[in-house]
Amino acid sequence: MTADDLQKCHSRALATAGRLRLPLRSKVWRGQAGEFNGGGTGSSLDFQDHRSYVPGDDPRHLNWQAYARTGHYTMKLYREEVRPVVDLIFDASESMFFDPVKAARSAELFYFIVETTRANGASVGIHVVRGDASVRVDPDSIPTHRWLEAARKLPATDLAAPLDLSRVALRANAVRVLISDLLFPGNPDPLLRHLGQRHGSTIVFAPFLESEAKPDWAGNYEFVDAERQTRHQHRIEPTVLDRYLAAYARHFSLWKQSCRRHQAAFARVPAEPDLATALFSSAIPVGALETSH
């Protein structure tokens, strides 16, 4: 994709980010000062509770009115205000970009998560992964649109292997957003378990093409392995197509079941409709996103 292509994707994502957002307000946060309700106590004006004074407490939070009534020191506790934390993990595998329509949807999802996170006052960490290689992206570099070119040069050992997130530094108590077409083999449980560590919550956005999910192949075809760039001749008979459709459905059923076990929101996002339409139909119903108003 060119810089102009990415700029157009960014513009479409910005427009959609004004209508939809991550479900950050439904989560209890602990962290930096910010505008969202937290799980600790702090200096916000929202009174939460009280407890007995212990040496070392901040005397500014003493409840003097209670002391005048009871003769005992008690502390006012306030609801902490914190800044939500979002870790974005983007799969830059070749299968995400081999088709222009899917490439655009993949990039739109990337920009959408970055922009809706920023718009809602959250701290975003961005990680781009290819196989077993990964790089952290500076959020301030996103407007230059050079992140994808650098990411696709990552020296992965095996591009067709499952994503390896072992080198990705995930922050505690964060929402982890994975954008991937999930077209790699293996049991989803280890990856989802890794994303859920350190009190994280997980949201998965999986862009897909209708032609991947329901191909109309018949006859002789040359297939290209998007990751390894190898070519293979095949004749597609009805029985072969039936096996493909069954395997495809089984793969994503496994992901859906695994996400349910790990309490992860799972949205398969079609590439053909415009971004807002696709997200309203796929992400809102499963709780991966919510409306801004």
C-alpha positions as protocol buffer text, in pm:
chain_id: "A"
residue {
  index: 1
  type: MET
  ca { x: 0 y: 0 z: 0 }
}
residue {
  index: 2
  type: THR
  ca { x: 122 y: 349 z: -80 }
}
residue {
  index: 3
  type: ALA
  ca { x: 130 y: 643 z: 159 }
}
residue {
  index: 4
  type: ASP
  ca { x: -170 y: 786 z: -27 }
}
residue {
  index: 5
  type: ASP
  ca { x: -363 y: 462 z: 24 }
}
residue {
  index: 6
  type: LEU
  ca { x: -283 y: 467 z: 395 }
}
residue {
  index: 7
  type: GLN
  ca { x: -384 y: 833 z: 422 }
}
residue {
  index: 8
  type: LYS
  ca { x: -726 y: 748 z: 277 }
}
residue {
  index: 9
  type: CYS
  ca { x: -762 y: 459 z: 522 }
}
residue {
  index: 10
  type: HIS
  ca { x: -666 y: 693 z: 804 }
}
residue {
  index: 11
  type: SER
  ca { x: -929 y: 947 z: 702 }
}
residue {
  index: 12
  type: ARG
  ca { x: -1204 y: 685 z: 689 }
}
residue {
  index: 13
  type: ALA
  ca { x: -1097 y: 551 z: 1027 }
}
residue {
  index: 14
  type: LEU
  ca { x: -1103 y: 900 z: 1181 }
}
residue {
  index: 15
  type: ALA
  ca { x: -1461 y: 950 z: 1065 }
}
residue {
  index: 16
  type: THR
  ca { x: -1568 y: 618 z: 1217 }
}
residue {
  index: 17
  type: ALA
  ca { x: -1381 y: 684 z: 1541 }
}
residue {
  index: 18
  type: GLY
  ca { x: -1621 y: 970 z: 1605 }
}
residue {
  index: 19
  type: ARG
  ca { x: -1914 y: 726 z: 1609 }
}
residue {
  index: 20
  type: LEU
  ca { x: -1773 y: 415 z: 1777 }
}
residue {
  index: 21
  type: ARG
  ca { x: -1527 y: 345 z: 2058 }
}
residue {
  index: 22
  type: LEU
  ca { x: -1374 y: 64 z: 2259 }
}
residue {
  index: 23
  type: PRO
  ca { x: -1581 y: -35 z: 2567 }
}
residue {
  index: 24
  type: LEU
  ca { x: -1335 y: 135 z: 2805 }
}
residue {
  index: 25
  type: ARG
  ca { x: -1595 y: 286 z: 3038 }
}
residue {
  index: 26
  type: SER
  ca { x: -1727 y: -54 z: 3143 }
}
residue {
  index: 27
  type: LYS
  ca { x: -1391 y: -160 z: 3288 }
}
residue {
  index: 28
  type: VAL
  ca { x: -1244 y: -79 z: 3632 }
}
residue {
  index: 29
  type: TRP
  ca { x: -900 y: 78 z: 3589 }
}
residue {
  index: 30
  type: ARG
  ca { x: -588 y: 124 z: 3798 }
}
residue {
  index: 31
  type: GLY
  ca { x: -319 y: 353 z: 3669 }
}
residue {
  index: 32
  type: GLN
  ca { x: -232 y: 711 z: 3583 }
}
residue {
  index: 33
  type: ALA
  ca { x: -448 y: 1011 z: 3661 }
}
residue {
  index: 34
  type: GLY
  ca { x: -715 y: 1057 z: 3401 }
}
residue {
  index: 35
  type: GLU
  ca { x: -1087 y: 1080 z: 3341 }
}
residue {
  index: 36
  type: PHE
  ca { x: -1209 y: 722 z: 3392 }
}
residue {
  index: 37
  type: ASN
  ca { x: -1323 y: 567 z: 3720 }
}
residue {
  index: 38
  type: GLY
  ca { x: -1060 y: 349 z: 3883 }
}
residue {
  index: 39
  type: GLY
  ca { x: -1037 y: 75 z: 4140 }
}
residue {
  index: 40
  type: GLY
  ca { x: -824 y: 253 z: 4399 }
}
residue {
  index: 41
  type: THR
  ca { x: -849 y: 573 z: 4597 }
}
residue {
  index: 42
  type: GLY
  ca { x: -714 y: 908 z: 4494 }
}
residue {
  index: 43
  type: SER
  ca { x: -791 y: 1278 z: 4486 }
}
residue {
  index: 44
  type: SER
  ca { x: -1099 y: 1297 z: 4265 }
}
residue {
  index: 45
  type: LEU
  ca { x: -1404 y: 1483 z: 4394 }
}
residue {
  index: 46
  type: ASP
  ca { x: -1621 y: 1169 z: 4385 }
}
residue {
  index: 47
  type: PHE
  ca { x: -1651 y: 1054 z: 4749 }
}
residue {
  index: 48
  type: GLN
  ca { x: -1636 y: 675 z: 4775 }
}
residue {
  index: 49
  type: ASP
  ca { x: -1608 y: 557 z: 5138 }
}
residue {
  index: 50
  type: HIS
  ca { x: -1431 y: 613 z: 5470 }
}
residue {
  index: 51
  type: ARG
  ca { x: -1205 y: 415 z: 5705 }
}
residue {
  index: 52
  type: SER
  ca { x: -1008 y: 457 z: 6027 }
}
residue {
  index: 53
  type: TYR
  ca { x: -693 y: 669 z: 6021 }
}
residue {
  index: 54
  type: VAL
  ca { x: -357 y: 490 z: 6031 }
}
residue {
  index: 55
  type: PRO
  ca { x: -16 y: 656 z: 6076 }
}
residue {
  index: 56
  type: GLY
  ca { x: 122 y: 774 z: 5742 }
}
residue {
  index: 57
  type: ASP
  ca { x: -214 y: 869 z: 5592 }
}
residue {
  index: 58
  type: ASP
  ca { x: -243 y: 1205 z: 5417 }
}
residue {
  index: 59
  type: PRO
  ca { x: -393 y: 1443 z: 5678 }
}
residue {
  index: 60
  type: ARG
  ca { x: -562 y: 1641 z: 5401 }
}
residue {
  index: 61
  type: HIS
  ca { x: -814 y: 1358 z: 5372 }
}
residue {
  index: 62
  type: LEU
  ca { x: -910 y: 1348 z: 5741 }
}
residue {
  index: 63
  type: ASN
  ca { x: -1283 y: 1373 z: 5800 }
}
residue {
  index: 64
  type: TRP
  ca { x: -1290 y: 1653 z: 6059 }
}
residue {
  index: 65
  type: GLN
  ca { x: -1667 y: 1657 z: 6082 }
}
residue {
  index: 66
  type: ALA
  ca { x: -1667 y: 1291 z: 6183 }
}
residue {
  index: 67
  type: TYR
  ca { x: -1389 y: 1362 z: 6435 }
}
residue {
  index: 68
  type: ALA
  ca { x: -1599 y: 1640 z: 6592 }
}
residue {
  index: 69
  type: ARG
  ca { x: -1887 y: 1395 z: 6636 }
}
residue {
  index: 70
  type: THR
  ca { x: -1699 y: 1083 z: 6750 }
}
residue {
  index: 71
  type: GLY
  ca { x: -1354 y: 1190 z: 6866 }
}
residue {
  index: 72
  type: HIS
  ca { x: -1199 y: 936 z: 6628 }
}
residue {
  index: 73
  type: TYR
  ca { x: -987 y: 1010 z: 6323 }
}
residue {
  index: 74
  type: THR
  ca { x: -1134 y: 875 z: 5998 }
}
residue {
  index: 75
  type: MET
  ca { x: -1019 y: 911 z: 5641 }
}
residue {
  index: 76
  type: LYS
  ca { x: -1227 y: 1017 z: 5342 }
}
residue {
  index: 77
  type: LEU
  ca { x: -1174 y: 787 z: 5046 }
}
residue {
  index: 78
  type: TYR
  ca { x: -1234 y: 906 z: 4692 }
}
residue {
  index: 79
  type: ARG
  ca { x: -1277 y: 722 z: 4366 }
}
residue {
  index: 80
  type: GLU
  ca { x: -947 y: 728 z: 4181 }
}
residue {
  index: 81
  type: GLU
  ca { x: -948 y: 873 z: 3830 }
}
residue {
  index: 82
  type: VAL
  ca { x: -723 y: 693 z: 3590 }
}
residue {
  index: 83
  type: ARG
  ca { x: -621 y: 681 z: 3227 }
}
residue {
  index: 84
  type: PRO
  ca { x: -715 y: 356 z: 3051 }
}
residue {
  index: 85
  type: VAL
  ca { x: -437 y: 153 z: 2892 }
}
residue {
  index: 86
  type: VAL
  ca { x: -473 y: -9 z: 2550 }
}
residue {
  index: 87
  type: ASP
  ca { x: -215 y: -240 z: 2390 }
}
residue {
  index: 88
  type: LEU
  ca { x: -272 y: -275 z: 2016 }
}
residue {
  index: 89
  type: ILE
  ca { x: -118 y: -584 z: 1852 }
}
residue {
  index: 90
  type: PHE
  ca { x: -134 y: -573 z: 1472 }
}
residue {
  index: 91
  type: ASP
  ca { x: -62 y: -875 z: 1252 }
}
residue {
  index: 92
  type: ALA
  ca { x: 138 y: -755 z: 949 }
}
residue {
  index: 93
  type: SER
  ca { x: 145 y: -1097 z: 780 }
}
residue {
  index: 94
  type: GLU
  ca { x: 128 y: -1108 z: 400 }
}
residue {
  index: 95
  type: SER
  ca { x: -221 y: -1261 z: 412 }
}
residue {
  index: 96
  type: MET
  ca { x: -349 y: -935 z: 560 }
}
residue {
  index: 97
  type: PHE
  ca { x: -236 y: -743 z: 249 }
}
residue {
  index: 98
  type: PHE
  ca { x: -242 y: -978 z: -50 }
}
residue {
  index: 99
  type: ASP
  ca { x: -578 y: -838 z: -168 }
}
residue {
  index: 100
  type: PRO
  ca { x: -631 y: -458 z: -199 }
}
residue {
  index: 101
  type: VAL
  ca { x: -977 y: -468 z: -39 }
}
residue {
  index: 102
  type: LYS
  ca { x: -856 y: -670 z: 259 }
}
residue {
  index: 103
  type: ALA
  ca { x: -542 y: -459 z: 286 }
}
residue {
  index: 104
  type: ALA
  ca { x: -753 y: -144 z: 312 }
}
residue {
  index: 105
  type: ARG
  ca { x: -977 y: -297 z: 579 }
}
residue {
  index: 106
  type: SER
  ca { x: -674 y: -413 z: 780 }
}
residue {
  index: 107
  type: ALA
  ca { x: -520 y: -66 z: 770 }
}
residue {
  index: 108
  type: GLU
  ca { x: -855 y: 99 z: 854 }
}
residue {
  index: 109
  type: LEU
  ca { x: -890 y: -119 z: 1163 }
}
residue {
  index: 110
  type: PHE
  ca { x: -537 y: -27 z: 1270 }
}
residue {
  index: 111
  type: TYR
  ca { x: -600 y: 346 z: 1237 }
}
residue {
  index: 112
  type: PHE
  ca { x: -946 y: 317 z: 1391 }
}
residue {
  index: 113
  type: ILE
  ca { x: -813 y: 161 z: 1712 }
}
residue {
  index: 114
  type: VAL
  ca { x: -535 y: 420 z: 1737 }
}
residue {
  index: 115
  type: GLU
  ca { x: -772 y: 713 z: 1685 }
}
residue {
  index: 116
  type: THR
  ca { x: -1062 y: 596 z: 1902 }
}
residue {
  index: 117
  type: THR
  ca { x: -816 y: 520 z: 2182 }
}
residue {
  index: 118
  type: ARG
  ca { x: -667 y: 867 z: 2161 }
}
residue {
  index: 119
  type: ALA
  ca { x: -1009 y: 1033 z: 2136 }
}
residue {
  index: 120
  type: ASN
  ca { x: -1115 y: 868 z: 2460 }
}
residue {
  index: 121
  type: GLY
  ca { x: -809 y: 972 z: 2657 }
}
residue {
  index: 122
  type: ALA
  ca { x: -646 y: 631 z: 2677 }
}
residue {
  index: 123
  type: SER
  ca { x: -276 y: 549 z: 2663 }
}
residue {
  index: 124
  type: VAL
  ca { x: -199 y: 336 z: 2357 }
}
residue {
  index: 125
  type: GLY
  ca { x: 96 y: 106 z: 2303 }
}
residue {
  index: 126
  type: ILE
  ca { x: 135 y: -19 z: 1945 }
}
residue {
  index: 127
  type: HIS
  ca { x: 304 y: -346 z: 1851 }
}
residue {
  index: 128
  type: VAL
  ca { x: 333 y: -483 z: 1497 }
}
residue {
  index: 129
  type: VAL
  ca { x: 401 y: -857 z: 1464 }
}
residue {
  index: 130
  type: ARG
  ca { x: 503 y: -1085 z: 1176 }
}
residue {
  index: 131
  type: GLY
  ca { x: 539 y: -1448 z: 1278 }
}
residue {
  index: 132
  type: ASP
  ca { x: 800 y: -1454 z: 1554 }
}
residue {
  index: 133
  type: ALA
  ca { x: 925 y: -1097 z: 1492 }
}
residue {
  index: 134
  type: SER
  ca { x: 777 y: -782 z: 1640 }
}
residue {
  index: 135
  type: VAL
  ca { x: 844 y: -411 z: 1673 }
}
residue {
  index: 136
  type: ARG
  ca { x: 700 y: -138 z: 1892 }
}
residue {
  index: 137
  type: VAL
  ca { x: 567 y: 161 z: 1696 }
}
residue {
  index: 138
  type: ASP
  ca { x: 582 y: 517 z: 1825 }
}
residue {
  index: 139
  type: PRO
  ca { x: 222 y: 649 z: 1820 }
}
residue {
  index: 140
  type: ASP
  ca { x: 354 y: 990 z: 1711 }
}
residue {
  index: 141
  type: SER
  ca { x: 489 y: 833 z: 1390 }
}
residue {
  index: 142
  type: ILE
  ca { x: 147 y: 710 z: 1274 }
}
residue {
  index: 143
  type: PRO
  ca { x: 63 y: 1024 z: 1065 }
}
residue {
  index: 144
  type: THR
  ca { x: 376 y: 966 z: 852 }
}
residue {
  index: 145
  type: HIS
  ca { x: 233 y: 628 z: 741 }
}
residue {
  index: 146
  type: ARG
  ca { x: 579 y: 470 z: 741 }
}
residue {
  index: 147
  type: TRP
  ca { x: 493 y: 216 z: 1009 }
}
residue {
  index: 148
  type: LEU
  ca { x: 369 y: -47 z: 763 }
}
residue {
  index: 149
  type: GLU
  ca { x: 672 y: -37 z: 535 }
}
residue {
  index: 150
  type: ALA
  ca { x: 903 y: -89 z: 832 }
}
residue {
  index: 151
  type: ALA
  ca { x: 681 y: -358 z: 982 }
}
residue {
  index: 152
  type: ARG
  ca { x: 669 y: -567 z: 667 }
}
residue {
  index: 153
  type: LYS
  ca { x: 1049 y: -583 z: 667 }
}
residue {
  index: 154
  type: LEU
  ca { x: 1058 y: -757 z: 1004 }
}
residue {
  index: 155
  type: PRO
  ca { x: 1289 y: -1061 z: 982 }
}
residue {
  index: 156
  type: ALA
  ca { x: 1046 y: -1336 z: 1081 }
}
residue {
  index: 157
  type: THR
  ca { x: 1182 y: -1692 z: 1085 }
}
residue {
  index: 158
  type: ASP
  ca { x: 860 y: -1844 z: 950 }
}
residue {
  index: 159
  type: LEU
  ca { x: 590 y: -1607 z: 826 }
}
residue {
  index: 160
  type: ALA
  ca { x: 334 y: -1889 z: 811 }
}
residue {
  index: 161
  type: ALA
  ca { x: 378 y: -1979 z: 1179 }
}
residue {
  index: 162
  type: PRO
  ca { x: 135 y: -1863 z: 1451 }
}
residue {
  index: 163
  type: LEU
  ca { x: 197 y: -1518 z: 1594 }
}
residue {
  index: 164
  type: ASP
  ca { x: 463 y: -1520 z: 1865 }
}
residue {
  index: 165
  type: LEU
  ca { x: 385 y: -1255 z: 2127 }
}
residue {
  index: 166
  type: SER
  ca { x: 649 y: -1365 z: 2377 }
}
residue {
  index: 167
  type: ARG
  ca { x: 862 y: -1056 z: 2303 }
}
residue {
  index: 168
  type: VAL
  ca { x: 571 y: -812 z: 2313 }
}
residue {
  index: 169
  type: ALA
  ca { x: 570 y: -612 z: 2638 }
}
residue {
  index: 170
  type: LEU
  ca { x: 208 y: -609 z: 2752 }
}
residue {
  index: 171
  type: ARG
  ca { x: 115 y: -364 z: 3025 }
}
residue {
  index: 172
  type: ALA
  ca { x: -75 y: -465 z: 3337 }
}
residue {
  index: 173
  type: ASN
  ca { x: -453 y: -417 z: 3351 }
}
residue {
  index: 174
  type: ALA
  ca { x: -467 y: -320 z: 2984 }
}
residue {
  index: 175
  type: VAL
  ca { x: -720 y: -383 z: 2712 }
}
residue {
  index: 176
  type: ARG
  ca { x: -532 y: -588 z: 2451 }
}
residue {
  index: 177
  type: VAL
  ca { x: -665 y: -540 z: 2098 }
}
residue {
  index: 178
  type: LEU
  ca { x: -549 y: -798 z: 1845 }
}
residue {
  index: 179
  type: ILE
  ca { x: -606 y: -724 z: 1475 }
}
residue {
  index: 180
  type: SER
  ca { x: -537 y: -1036 z: 1269 }
}
residue {
  index: 181
  type: ASP
  ca { x: -704 y: -1247 z: 1002 }
}
residue {
  index: 182
  type: LEU
  ca { x: -605 y: -1547 z: 1219 }
}
residue {
  index: 183
  type: LEU
  ca { x: -503 y: -1746 z: 909 }
}
residue {
  index: 184
  type: PHE
  ca { x: -234 y: -1946 z: 1083 }
}
residue {
  index: 185
  type: PRO
  ca { x: -250 y: -2296 z: 1232 }
}
residue {
  index: 186
  type: GLY
  ca { x: -261 y: -2396 z: 1595 }
}
residue {
  index: 187
  type: ASN
  ca { x: -473 y: -2387 z: 1906 }
}
residue {
  index: 188
  type: PRO
  ca { x: -585 y: -2030 z: 1993 }
}
residue {
  index: 189
  type: ASP
  ca { x: -573 y: -2096 z: 2369 }
}
residue {
  index: 190
  type: PRO
  ca { x: -201 y: -2021 z: 2430 }
}
residue {
  index: 191
  type: LEU
  ca { x: -220 y: -1689 z: 2243 }
}
residue {
  index: 192
  type: LEU
  ca { x: -539 y: -1581 z: 2418 }
}
residue {
  index: 193
  type: ARG
  ca { x: -402 y: -1692 z: 2754 }
}
residue {
  index: 194
  type: HIS
  ca { x: -94 y: -1475 z: 2691 }
}
residue {
  index: 195
  type: LEU
  ca { x: -310 y: -1175 z: 2599 }
}
residue {
  index: 196
  type: GLY
  ca { x: -511 y: -1217 z: 2918 }
}
residue {
  index: 197
  type: GLN
  ca { x: -213 y: -1222 z: 3155 }
}
residue {
  index: 198
  type: ARG
  ca { x: -156 y: -953 z: 3419 }
}
residue {
  index: 199
  type: HIS
  ca { x: -529 y: -878 z: 3447 }
}
residue {
  index: 200
  type: GLY
  ca { x: -565 y: -790 z: 3080 }
}
residue {
  index: 201
  type: SER
  ca { x: -886 y: -808 z: 2880 }
}
residue {
  index: 202
  type: THR
  ca { x: -884 y: -904 z: 2513 }
}
residue {
  index: 203
  type: ILE
  ca { x: -1067 y: -791 z: 2201 }
}
residue {
  index: 204
  type: VAL
  ca { x: -1001 y: -961 z: 1865 }
}
residue {
  index: 205
  type: PHE
  ca { x: -1083 y: -801 z: 1529 }
}
residue {
  index: 206
  type: ALA
  ca { x: -1045 y: -1045 z: 1238 }
}
residue {
  index: 207
  type: PRO
  ca { x: -1079 y: -888 z: 890 }
}
residue {
  index: 208
  type: PHE
  ca { x: -1189 y: -1128 z: 615 }
}
residue {
  index: 209
  type: LEU
  ca { x: -1295 y: -1139 z: 253 }
}
residue {
  index: 210
  type: GLU
  ca { x: -1618 y: -1297 z: 135 }
}
residue {
  index: 211
  type: SER
  ca { x: -1411 y: -1479 z: -128 }
}
residue {
  index: 212
  type: GLU
  ca { x: -1208 y: -1641 z: 153 }
}
residue {
  index: 213
  type: ALA
  ca { x: -1512 y: -1752 z: 349 }
}
residue {
  index: 214
  type: LYS
  ca { x: -1725 y: -1864 z: 53 }
}
residue {
  index: 215
  type: PRO
  ca { x: -1510 y: -1913 z: -258 }
}
residue {
  index: 216
  type: ASP
  ca { x: -1669 y: -2029 z: -583 }
}
residue {
  index: 217
  type: TRP
  ca { x: -1367 y: -2223 z: -710 }
}
residue {
  index: 218
  type: ALA
  ca { x: -1419 y: -2481 z: -984 }
}
residue {
  index: 219
  type: GLY
  ca { x: -1162 y: -2627 z: -1220 }
}
residue {
  index: 220
  type: ASN
  ca { x: -788 y: -2564 z: -1243 }
}
residue {
  index: 221
  type: TYR
  ca { x: -626 y: -2292 z: -1031 }
}
residue {
  index: 222
  type: GLU
  ca { x: -279 y: -2170 z: -942 }
}
residue {
  index: 223
  type: PHE
  ca { x: -278 y: -2089 z: -572 }
}
residue {
  index: 224
  type: VAL
  ca { x: -22 y: -1856 z: -416 }
}
residue {
  index: 225
  type: ASP
  ca { x: 92 y: -1906 z: -57 }
}
residue {
  index: 226
  type: ALA
  ca { x: 73 y: -1542 z: 60 }
}
residue {
  index: 227
  type: GLU
  ca { x: 328 y: -1588 z: 339 }
}
residue {
  index: 228
  type: ARG
  ca { x: 593 y: -1795 z: 161 }
}
residue {
  index: 229
  type: GLN
  ca { x: 519 y: -1660 z: -191 }
}
residue {
  index: 230
  type: THR
  ca { x: 514 y: -2014 z: -338 }
}
residue {
  index: 231
  type: ARG
  ca { x: 280 y: -2126 z: -616 }
}
residue {
  index: 232
  type: HIS
  ca { x: 83 y: -2450 z: -636 }
}
residue {
  index: 233
  type: GLN
  ca { x: -133 y: -2596 z: -911 }
}
residue {
  index: 234
  type: HIS
  ca { x: -460 y: -2756 z: -801 }
}
residue {
  index: 235
  type: ARG
  ca { x: -777 y: -2881 z: -962 }
}
residue {
  index: 236
  type: ILE
  ca { x: -1076 y: -2793 z: -748 }
}
residue {
  index: 237
  type: GLU
  ca { x: -1352 y: -3052 z: -754 }
}
residue {
  index: 238
  type: PRO
  ca { x: -1671 y: -3010 z: -548 }
}
residue {
  index: 239
  type: THR
  ca { x: -1541 y: -3250 z: -282 }
}
residue {
  index: 240
  type: VAL
  ca { x: -1219 y: -3047 z: -246 }
}
residue {
  index: 241
  type: LEU
  ca { x: -1417 y: -2724 z: -209 }
}
residue {
  index: 242
  type: ASP
  ca { x: -1639 y: -2890 z: 53 }
}
residue {
  index: 243
  type: ARG
  ca { x: -1331 y: -2991 z: 254 }
}
residue {
  index: 244
  type: TYR
  ca { x: -1197 y: -2635 z: 237 }
}
residue {
  index: 245
  type: LEU
  ca { x: -1527 y: -2485 z: 353 }
}
residue {
  index: 246
  type: ALA
  ca { x: -1550 y: -2733 z: 641 }
}
residue {
  index: 247
  type: ALA
  ca { x: -1191 y: -2665 z: 749 }
}
residue {
  index: 248
  type: TYR
  ca { x: -1242 y: -2287 z: 729 }
}
residue {
  index: 249
  type: ALA
  ca { x: -1561 y: -2302 z: 935 }
}
residue {
  index: 250
  type: ARG
  ca { x: -1397 y: -2532 z: 1189 }
}
residue {
  index: 251
  type: HIS
  ca { x: -1098 y: -2300 z: 1228 }
}
residue {
  index: 252
  type: PHE
  ca { x: -1305 y: -1994 z: 1311 }
}
residue {
  index: 253
  type: SER
  ca { x: -1547 y: -2192 z: 1527 }
}
residue {
  index: 254
  type: LEU
  ca { x: -1243 y: -2293 z: 1732 }
}
residue {
  index: 255
  type: TRP
  ca { x: -1143 y: -1927 z: 1768 }
}
residue {
  index: 256
  type: LYS
  ca { x: -1494 y: -1828 z: 1869 }
}
residue {
  index: 257
  type: GLN
  ca { x: -1513 y: -2101 z: 2133 }
}
residue {
  index: 258
  type: SER
  ca { x: -1166 y: -2020 z: 2267 }
}
residue {
  index: 259
  type: CYS
  ca { x: -1247 y: -1648 z: 2290 }
}
residue {
  index: 260
  type: ARG
  ca { x: -1560 y: -1734 z: 2485 }
}
residue {
  index: 261
  type: ARG
  ca { x: -1356 y: -1946 z: 2729 }
}
residue {
  index: 262
  type: HIS
  ca { x: -1107 y: -1663 z: 2780 }
}
residue {
  index: 263
  type: GLN
  ca { x: -1381 y: -1397 z: 2801 }
}
residue {
  index: 264
  type: ALA
  ca { x: -1244 y: -1221 z: 2494 }
}
residue {
  index: 265
  type: ALA
  ca { x: -1469 y: -1027 z: 2256 }
}
residue {
  index: 266
  type: PHE
  ca { x: -1437 y: -1170 z: 1906 }
}
residue {
  index: 267
  type: ALA
  ca { x: -1548 y: -976 z: 1596 }
}
residue {
  index: 268
  type: ARG
  ca { x: -1500 y: -1101 z: 1240 }
}
residue {
  index: 269
  type: VAL
  ca { x: -1505 y: -785 z: 1030 }
}
residue {
  index: 270
  type: PRO
  ca { x: -1602 y: -814 z: 661 }
}
residue {
  index: 271
  type: ALA
  ca { x: -1382 y: -622 z: 419 }
}
residue {
  index: 272
  type: GLU
  ca { x: -1639 y: -537 z: 152 }
}
residue {
  index: 273
  type: PRO
  ca { x: -1879 y: -291 z: 330 }
}
residue {
  index: 274
  type: ASP
  ca { x: -1763 y: 54 z: 440 }
}
residue {
  index: 275
  type: LEU
  ca { x: -1585 y: 53 z: 777 }
}
residue {
  index: 276
  type: ALA
  ca { x: -1869 y: 193 z: 988 }
}
residue {
  index: 277
  type: THR
  ca { x: -2124 y: -50 z: 843 }
}
residue {
  index: 278
  type: ALA
  ca { x: -1889 y: -345 z: 895 }
}
residue {
  index: 279
  type: LEU
  ca { x: -1817 y: -253 z: 1258 }
}
residue {
  index: 280
  type: PHE
  ca { x: -2178 y: -180 z: 1347 }
}
residue {
  index: 281
  type: SER
  ca { x: -2280 y: -523 z: 1216 }
}
residue {
  index: 282
  type: SER
  ca { x: -1990 y: -728 z: 1353 }
}
residue {
  index: 283
  type: ALA
  ca { x: -1836 y: -555 z: 1657 }
}
residue {
  index: 284
  type: ILE
  ca { x: -2129 y: -390 z: 1836 }
}
residue {
  index: 285
  type: PRO
  ca { x: -2332 y: -713 z: 1886 }
}
residue {
  index: 286
  type: VAL
  ca { x: -2041 y: -897 z: 2054 }
}
residue {
  index: 287
  type: GLY
  ca { x: -1938 y: -607 z: 2280 }
}
residue {
  index: 288
  type: ALA
  ca { x: -1610 y: -537 z: 2103 }
}
residue {
  index: 289
  type: LEU
  ca { x: -1720 y: -175 z: 2047 }
}
residue {
  index: 290
  type: GLU
  ca { x: -1987 y: 60 z: 2173 }
}
residue {
  index: 291
  type: THR
  ca { x: -2145 y: 372 z: 2028 }
}
residue {
  index: 292
  type: SER
  ca { x: -1995 y: 706 z: 2127 }
}
residue {
  index: 293
  type: HIS
  ca { x: -2330 y: 862 z: 2220 }
}
